[in-house]
C-alpha cells in the first residue's frame, strides 16, 4: 500500500446516485408538504421546498478536498501512536433520515510517513456527507486512513448522538453510541487500543 494511493472520496465523473435534480426534489417536497396536511402556498412555506432541495444538494455534494497529503516521519524507536481527536461531523442516519452528530478520534502508528493532521477531518467529513450508519462510518474512515497514511495500524472511535434516539423512540436525551474500528496493532495490542479509547473519552 503506498501513500500516494487515492482515498475514496467520490470522483465527480461517475457519481450516479449523487446527481440530484434540485428542481425535481423541490417539487417532491412541495407534494410531501401537501400530504402532511400543509399548504405549500402559504407565506412561511413558499420558499421551503427549494430551500430544502438546495440543502440536500449541498449536503451530498460536499467536497472535503484532498485527503492524502503525507509528511515524512522519522521513527525514534518504540511504539508510537499519533492521535487526532475532537473532530465533529454531522451526518444523516439512513434508517430515519435524521441527523447524527459524530465526535471522532483517530489514532494510528506511523510507518515511514505522517499524515497531515487536517486530512483526518477531511476523511471524516467525506464519510459523513451521505446517508450513513455509525458503524459503517467508523469502518470507512479507518479504511481511508489506512490507505492515506500507508499504515495498517489504525483505530477510529466515534461517539454518536442520534436525533432518532433523542427526539423519537426511547427519547433518551443523553444517549451516546460509541463505535470503534481497530486494525493491525490497534487491534492486536490491547494497550494501544485502550490508550486510544482513553484519549477519545477524555474531556476536551
Ligand atoms: Zn436512526
PDB file of C-alpha atoms and ligand atoms in Angstrom:
ATOM      1  CA  UNK A   1       0.000   0.000   0.000  1.00  0.00           C
ATOM      2  CA  UNK A   2       1.539   3.327  -0.998  1.00  0.00           C
ATOM      3  CA  UNK A   3       0.985   6.729   0.467  1.00  0.00           C
ATOM      4  CA  UNK A   4       0.110   8.204  -2.892  1.00  0.00           C
ATOM      5  CA  UNK A   5      -2.942   5.969  -3.221  1.00  0.00           C
ATOM      6  CA  UNK A   6      -6.171   7.831  -3.805  1.00  0.00           C
ATOM      7  CA  UNK A   7      -8.608   7.901  -0.951  1.00  0.00           C
ATOM      8  CA  UNK A   8     -12.214   7.057  -1.584  1.00  0.00           C
ATOM      9  CA  UNK A   9     -13.744  10.494  -1.956  1.00  0.00           C
ATOM     10  CA  UNK A  10     -16.324  10.291  -4.696  1.00  0.00           C
ATOM     11  CA  UNK A  11     -14.963  11.019  -8.160  1.00  0.00           C
ATOM     12  CA  UNK A  12     -17.088  13.625  -9.941  1.00  0.00           C
ATOM     13  CA  UNK A  13     -17.261  11.594 -13.154  1.00  0.00           C
ATOM     14  CA  UNK A  14     -19.302   8.559 -12.114  1.00  0.00           C
ATOM     15  CA  UNK A  15     -21.349   9.956  -9.278  1.00  0.00           C
ATOM     16  CA  UNK A  16     -24.576   8.231 -10.395  1.00  0.00           C
ATOM     17  CA  UNK A  17     -26.668   8.401  -7.228  1.00  0.00           C
ATOM     18  CA  UNK A  18     -25.018  11.720  -6.379  1.00  0.00           C
ATOM     19  CA  UNK A  19     -26.505  13.516  -9.373  1.00  0.00           C
ATOM     20  CA  UNK A  20     -29.507  15.303  -7.973  1.00  0.00           C
ATOM     21  CA  UNK A  21     -32.256  17.094  -9.876  1.00  0.00           C
ATOM     22  CA  UNK A  22     -32.770  20.003  -7.495  1.00  0.00           C
ATOM     23  CA  UNK A  23     -35.991  21.223  -9.146  1.00  0.00           C
ATOM     24  CA  UNK A  24     -37.474  17.710  -9.035  1.00  0.00           C
ATOM     25  CA  UNK A  25     -36.553  17.301  -5.373  1.00  0.00           C
ATOM     26  CA  UNK A  26     -38.162  20.671  -4.585  1.00  0.00           C
ATOM     27  CA  UNK A  27     -41.335  19.550  -6.357  1.00  0.00           C
ATOM     28  CA  UNK A  28     -41.386  16.323  -4.320  1.00  0.00           C
ATOM     29  CA  UNK A  29     -41.079  18.336  -1.115  1.00  0.00           C
ATOM     30  CA  UNK A  30     -43.978  20.503  -2.249  1.00  0.00           C
ATOM     31  CA  UNK A  31     -46.044  17.321  -2.673  1.00  0.00           C
ATOM     32  CA  UNK A  32     -44.869  15.978   0.660  1.00  0.00           C
ATOM     33  CA  UNK A  33     -45.977  19.160   2.437  1.00  0.00           C
ATOM     34  CA  UNK A  34     -49.427  18.735   0.893  1.00  0.00           C
ATOM     35  CA  UNK A  35     -49.576  15.091   2.008  1.00  0.00           C
ATOM     36  CA  UNK A  36     -48.612  16.195   5.518  1.00  0.00           C
ATOM     37  CA  UNK A  37     -51.700  18.421   5.575  1.00  0.00           C
ATOM     38  CA  UNK A  38     -49.868  21.682   4.956  1.00  0.00           C
ATOM     39  CA  UNK A  39     -50.466  24.350   2.359  1.00  0.00           C
ATOM     40  CA  UNK A  40     -47.192  24.764   0.438  1.00  0.00           C
ATOM     41  CA  UNK A  41     -48.600  28.010  -0.958  1.00  0.00           C
ATOM     42  CA  UNK A  42     -48.749  29.815   2.382  1.00  0.00           C
ATOM     43  CA  UNK A  43     -46.197  32.509   3.136  1.00  0.00           C
ATOM     44  CA  UNK A  44     -43.987  30.595   5.535  1.00  0.00           C
ATOM     45  CA  UNK A  45     -43.681  27.568   3.255  1.00  0.00           C
ATOM     46  CA  UNK A  46     -43.396  29.257  -0.135  1.00  0.00           C
ATOM     47  CA  UNK A  47     -39.613  29.006  -0.317  1.00  0.00           C
ATOM     48  CA  UNK A  48     -39.260  25.876   1.785  1.00  0.00           C
ATOM     49  CA  UNK A  49     -39.157  23.164  -0.937  1.00  0.00           C
ATOM     50  CA  UNK A  50     -36.434  24.989  -2.876  1.00  0.00           C
ATOM     51  CA  UNK A  51     -34.509  25.692   0.319  1.00  0.00           C
ATOM     52  CA  UNK A  52     -34.612  22.051   1.433  1.00  0.00           C
ATOM     53  CA  UNK A  53     -33.640  20.819  -2.043  1.00  0.00           C
ATOM     54  CA  UNK A  54     -30.672  23.196  -2.058  1.00  0.00           C
ATOM     55  CA  UNK A  55     -29.669  21.877   1.350  1.00  0.00           C
ATOM     56  CA  UNK A  56     -29.715  18.254   0.112  1.00  0.00           C
ATOM     57  CA  UNK A  57     -27.575  19.218  -2.847  1.00  0.00           C
ATOM     58  CA  UNK A  58     -25.091  20.979  -0.585  1.00  0.00           C
ATOM     59  CA  UNK A  59     -25.013  18.073   1.857  1.00  0.00           C
ATOM     60  CA  UNK A  60     -24.460  15.362  -0.774  1.00  0.00           C
ATOM     61  CA  UNK A  61     -22.050  17.282  -2.996  1.00  0.00           C
ATOM     62  CA  UNK A  62     -19.888  18.443  -0.124  1.00  0.00           C
ATOM     63  CA  UNK A  63     -16.271  18.455  -1.268  1.00  0.00           C
ATOM     64  CA  UNK A  64     -13.912  17.726   1.603  1.00  0.00           C
ATOM     65  CA  UNK A  65     -10.852  18.397  -0.530  1.00  0.00           C
ATOM     66  CA  UNK A  66      -7.817  16.178  -0.980  1.00  0.00           C
ATOM     67  CA  UNK A  67      -7.330  13.660   1.793  1.00  0.00           C
ATOM     68  CA  UNK A  68      -3.971  12.113   1.044  1.00  0.00           C
ATOM     69  CA  UNK A  69      -1.262  14.667   1.796  1.00  0.00           C
ATOM     70  CA  UNK A  70       1.538  12.856   3.577  1.00  0.00           C
ATOM     71  CA  UNK A  71       4.519  14.101   5.543  1.00  0.00           C
ATOM     72  CA  UNK A  72       7.737  12.265   6.294  1.00  0.00           C
ATOM     73  CA  UNK A  73       8.159  10.706   9.678  1.00  0.00           C
ATOM     74  CA  UNK A  74      11.426   9.667  11.290  1.00  0.00           C
ATOM     75  CA  UNK A  75      10.864   6.853  13.751  1.00  0.00           C
ATOM     76  CA  UNK A  76      12.698   7.217  17.029  1.00  0.00           C
ATOM     77  CA  UNK A  77      12.098   3.608  18.013  1.00  0.00           C
ATOM     78  CA  UNK A  78       9.434   2.040  20.194  1.00  0.00           C
ATOM     79  CA  UNK A  79       5.714   2.132  19.649  1.00  0.00           C
ATOM     80  CA  UNK A  80       4.390   5.487  18.623  1.00  0.00           C
ATOM     81  CA  UNK A  81       0.723   6.328  18.488  1.00  0.00           C
ATOM     82  CA  UNK A  82      -0.466   9.501  16.809  1.00  0.00           C
ATOM     83  CA  UNK A  83      -3.957  10.517  17.914  1.00  0.00           C
ATOM     84  CA  UNK A  84      -6.170  13.201  16.435  1.00  0.00           C
ATOM     85  CA  UNK A  85      -9.334  13.865  18.421  1.00  0.00           C
ATOM     86  CA  UNK A  86     -12.262  16.214  18.679  1.00  0.00           C
ATOM     87  CA  UNK A  87     -13.296  16.034  15.046  1.00  0.00           C
ATOM     88  CA  UNK A  88     -17.031  16.759  14.943  1.00  0.00           C
ATOM     89  CA  UNK A  89     -19.094  15.970  11.870  1.00  0.00           C
ATOM     90  CA  UNK A  90     -22.827  15.859  11.138  1.00  0.00           C
ATOM     91  CA  UNK A  91     -24.307  13.027   9.151  1.00  0.00           C
ATOM     92  CA  UNK A  92     -27.768  11.598   8.435  1.00  0.00           C
ATOM     93  CA  UNK A  93     -28.993   8.289   9.827  1.00  0.00           C
ATOM     94  CA  UNK A  94     -30.161   6.224   6.864  1.00  0.00           C
ATOM     95  CA  UNK A  95     -32.878   4.495   8.870  1.00  0.00           C
ATOM     96  CA  UNK A  96     -34.728   7.655   9.880  1.00  0.00           C
ATOM     97  CA  UNK A  97     -33.203  10.462   7.794  1.00  0.00           C
ATOM     98  CA  UNK A  98     -32.466  12.325  10.991  1.00  0.00           C
ATOM     99  CA  UNK A  99     -29.159  13.972  11.887  1.00  0.00           C
ATOM    100  CA  UNK A 100     -26.467  12.356  13.958  1.00  0.00           C
ATOM    101  CA  UNK A 101     -23.549  14.220  15.410  1.00  0.00           C
ATOM    102  CA  UNK A 102     -20.343  12.234  15.484  1.00  0.00           C
ATOM    103  CA  UNK A 103     -17.277  13.081  17.525  1.00  0.00           C
ATOM    104  CA  UNK A 104     -14.346  11.247  16.025  1.00  0.00           C
ATOM    105  CA  UNK A 105     -10.964  10.244  17.413  1.00  0.00           C
ATOM    106  CA  UNK A 106      -8.413   8.716  15.053  1.00  0.00           C
ATOM    107  CA  UNK A 107      -5.183   7.019  16.084  1.00  0.00           C
ATOM    108  CA  UNK A 108      -2.503   5.323  14.072  1.00  0.00           C
ATOM    109  CA  UNK A 109       1.078   4.145  14.293  1.00  0.00           C
ATOM    110  CA  UNK A 110       3.037   5.910  11.535  1.00  0.00           C
ATOM    111  CA  UNK A 111       5.355   3.737   9.474  1.00  0.00           C
ATOM    112  CA  UNK A 112       7.507   5.902   7.257  1.00  0.00           C
ATOM    113  CA  UNK A 113       5.246   8.916   6.866  1.00  0.00           C
ATOM    114  CA  UNK A 114       2.883  11.060   8.873  1.00  0.00           C
ATOM    115  CA  UNK A 115      -0.480  12.135   7.522  1.00  0.00           C
ATOM    116  CA  UNK A 116      -1.191  15.875   7.639  1.00  0.00           C
ATOM    117  CA  UNK A 117      -3.473  16.493  10.592  1.00  0.00           C
ATOM    118  CA  UNK A 118      -6.214  18.375   8.750  1.00  0.00           C
ATOM    119  CA  UNK A 119      -6.575  15.423   6.415  1.00  0.00           C
ATOM    120  CA  UNK A 120      -8.142  13.330   9.167  1.00  0.00           C
ATOM    121  CA  UNK A 121     -11.002  15.792   9.440  1.00  0.00           C
ATOM    122  CA  UNK A 122     -11.437  15.777   5.686  1.00  0.00           C
ATOM    123  CA  UNK A 123     -11.659  11.996   5.612  1.00  0.00           C
ATOM    124  CA  UNK A 124     -14.280  12.132   8.383  1.00  0.00           C
ATOM    125  CA  UNK A 125     -16.304  14.759   6.509  1.00  0.00           C
ATOM    126  CA  UNK A 126     -16.130  12.754   3.274  1.00  0.00           C
ATOM    127  CA  UNK A 127     -17.815   9.821   5.011  1.00  0.00           C
ATOM    128  CA  UNK A 128     -20.339  11.967   6.896  1.00  0.00           C
ATOM    129  CA  UNK A 129     -21.897  13.700   3.899  1.00  0.00           C
ATOM    130  CA  UNK A 130     -24.134  10.857   2.787  1.00  0.00           C
ATOM    131  CA  UNK A 131     -26.824   8.683   4.338  1.00  0.00           C
ATOM    132  CA  UNK A 132     -24.940   6.708   6.953  1.00  0.00           C
ATOM    133  CA  UNK A 133     -24.822   4.201   9.730  1.00  0.00           C
ATOM    134  CA  UNK A 134     -22.427   4.992  12.534  1.00  0.00           C
ATOM    135  CA  UNK A 135     -20.674   1.608  12.272  1.00  0.00           C
ATOM    136  CA  UNK A 136     -20.153   1.948   8.528  1.00  0.00           C
ATOM    137  CA  UNK A 137     -18.894   5.498   9.014  1.00  0.00           C
ATOM    138  CA  UNK A 138     -16.295   4.309  11.529  1.00  0.00           C
ATOM    139  CA  UNK A 139     -15.107   1.460   9.282  1.00  0.00           C
ATOM    140  CA  UNK A 140     -14.976   3.720   6.217  1.00  0.00           C
ATOM    141  CA  UNK A 141     -12.870   6.334   7.979  1.00  0.00           C
ATOM    142  CA  UNK A 142     -10.487   3.610   9.207  1.00  0.00           C
ATOM    143  CA  UNK A 143     -10.095   2.197   5.680  1.00  0.00           C
ATOM    144  CA  UNK A 144      -9.298   5.614   4.238  1.00  0.00           C
ATOM    145  CA  UNK A 145      -6.783   6.400   6.976  1.00  0.00           C
ATOM    146  CA  UNK A 146      -5.080   3.049   6.313  1.00  0.00           C
ATOM    147  CA  UNK A 147      -4.803   3.942   2.621  1.00  0.00           C
ATOM    148  CA  UNK A 148      -3.830   7.578   3.062  1.00  0.00           C
ATOM    149  CA  UNK A 149      -1.308   7.044   5.857  1.00  0.00           C
ATOM    150  CA  UNK A 150       0.199   3.876   4.416  1.00  0.00           C
ATOM    151  CA  UNK A 151      -0.073   2.166   7.804  1.00  0.00           C
ATOM    152  CA  UNK A 152      -2.281  -0.781   8.700  1.00  0.00           C
ATOM    153  CA  UNK A 153      -2.152   0.131  12.395  1.00  0.00           C
ATOM    154  CA  UNK A 154      -5.226   2.316  12.669  1.00  0.00           C
ATOM    155  CA  UNK A 155      -8.003   2.836  15.194  1.00  0.00           C
ATOM    156  CA  UNK A 156     -11.099   5.003  14.887  1.00  0.00           C
ATOM    157  CA  UNK A 157     -13.513   5.784  17.705  1.00  0.00           C
ATOM    158  CA  UNK A 158     -16.779   7.604  17.008  1.00  0.00           C
ATOM    159  CA  UNK A 159     -19.182   8.832  19.624  1.00  0.00           C
ATOM    160  CA  UNK A 160     -22.587   9.470  18.155  1.00  0.00           C
ATOM    161  CA  UNK A 161     -25.564  11.447  19.289  1.00  0.00           C
ATOM    162  CA  UNK A 162     -28.557  10.396  17.209  1.00  0.00           C
ATOM    163  CA  UNK A 163     -31.623  12.571  16.858  1.00  0.00           C
ATOM    164  CA  UNK A 164     -33.595   9.423  16.009  1.00  0.00           C
ATOM    165  CA  UNK A 165     -32.907   8.323  19.566  1.00  0.00           C
ATOM    166  CA  UNK A 166     -33.265  11.644  21.351  1.00  0.00           C
ATOM    167  CA  UNK A 167     -36.400  13.018  19.633  1.00  0.00           C
ATOM    168  CA  UNK A 168     -38.297   9.805  18.912  1.00  0.00           C
ATOM    169  CA  UNK A 169     -38.255   6.186  20.062  1.00  0.00           C
ATOM    170  CA  UNK A 170     -36.711   5.951  23.503  1.00  0.00           C
ATOM    171  CA  UNK A 171     -36.299   9.769  23.776  1.00  0.00           C
ATOM    172  CA  UNK A 172     -33.070   9.197  25.552  1.00  0.00           C
ATOM    173  CA  UNK A 173     -31.539  12.674  25.725  1.00  0.00           C
ATOM    174  CA  UNK A 174     -28.175  11.599  26.996  1.00  0.00           C
ATOM    175  CA  UNK A 175     -27.766   8.508  24.842  1.00  0.00           C
ATOM    176  CA  UNK A 176     -24.393   8.222  23.189  1.00  0.00           C
ATOM    177  CA  UNK A 177     -23.418   5.408  20.899  1.00  0.00           C
ATOM    178  CA  UNK A 178     -19.751   4.508  20.687  1.00  0.00           C
ATOM    179  CA  UNK A 179     -18.375   2.580  17.741  1.00  0.00           C
ATOM    180  CA  UNK A 180     -14.801   1.530  17.141  1.00  0.00           C
ATOM    181  CA  UNK A 181     -12.858   0.195  14.193  1.00  0.00           C
ATOM    182  CA  UNK A 182      -9.466  -1.248  15.034  1.00  0.00           C
ATOM    183  CA  UNK A 183      -6.894  -2.662  12.626  1.00  0.00           C
ATOM    184  CA  UNK A 184      -3.354  -4.010  12.816  1.00  0.00           C
ATOM    185  CA  UNK A 185      -1.558  -3.260  16.076  1.00  0.00           C
ATOM    186  CA  UNK A 186      -4.504  -1.200  17.333  1.00  0.00           C
ATOM    187  CA  UNK A 187      -6.500  -4.417  17.067  1.00  0.00           C
ATOM    188  CA  UNK A 188      -3.830  -6.802  18.342  1.00  0.00           C
ATOM    189  CA  UNK A 189      -2.332  -4.801  21.220  1.00  0.00           C
ATOM    190  CA  UNK A 190      -4.887  -4.040  23.973  1.00  0.00           C
ATOM    191  CA  UNK A 191      -2.545  -1.402  25.404  1.00  0.00           C
ATOM    192  CA  UNK A 192      -2.677   0.706  22.247  1.00  0.00           C
ATOM    193  CA  UNK A 193      -6.447   0.308  21.909  1.00  0.00           C
ATOM    194  CA  UNK A 194      -7.107   1.346  25.497  1.00  0.00           C
ATOM    195  CA  UNK A 195      -4.778   4.329  25.076  1.00  0.00           C
ATOM    196  CA  UNK A 196      -6.892   5.416  22.110  1.00  0.00           C
ATOM    197  CA  UNK A 197     -10.196   4.865  23.949  1.00  0.00           C
ATOM    198  CA  UNK A 198      -8.957   6.798  26.975  1.00  0.00           C
ATOM    199  CA  UNK A 199      -7.969   9.734  24.779  1.00  0.00           C
ATOM    200  CA  UNK A 200     -11.312   9.541  22.952  1.00  0.00           C
ATOM    201  CA  UNK A 201     -13.200   9.794  26.249  1.00  0.00           C
ATOM    202  CA  UNK A 202     -11.111  12.450  27.912  1.00  0.00           C
ATOM    203  CA  UNK A 203     -12.864  15.806  28.086  1.00  0.00           C
ATOM    204  CA  UNK A 204     -11.639  18.421  25.659  1.00  0.00           C
TER     205      UNK A 204
HETATM  206 ZN1  LIG B   1     -31.799   6.410  13.177  1.00  0.00          ZN
END
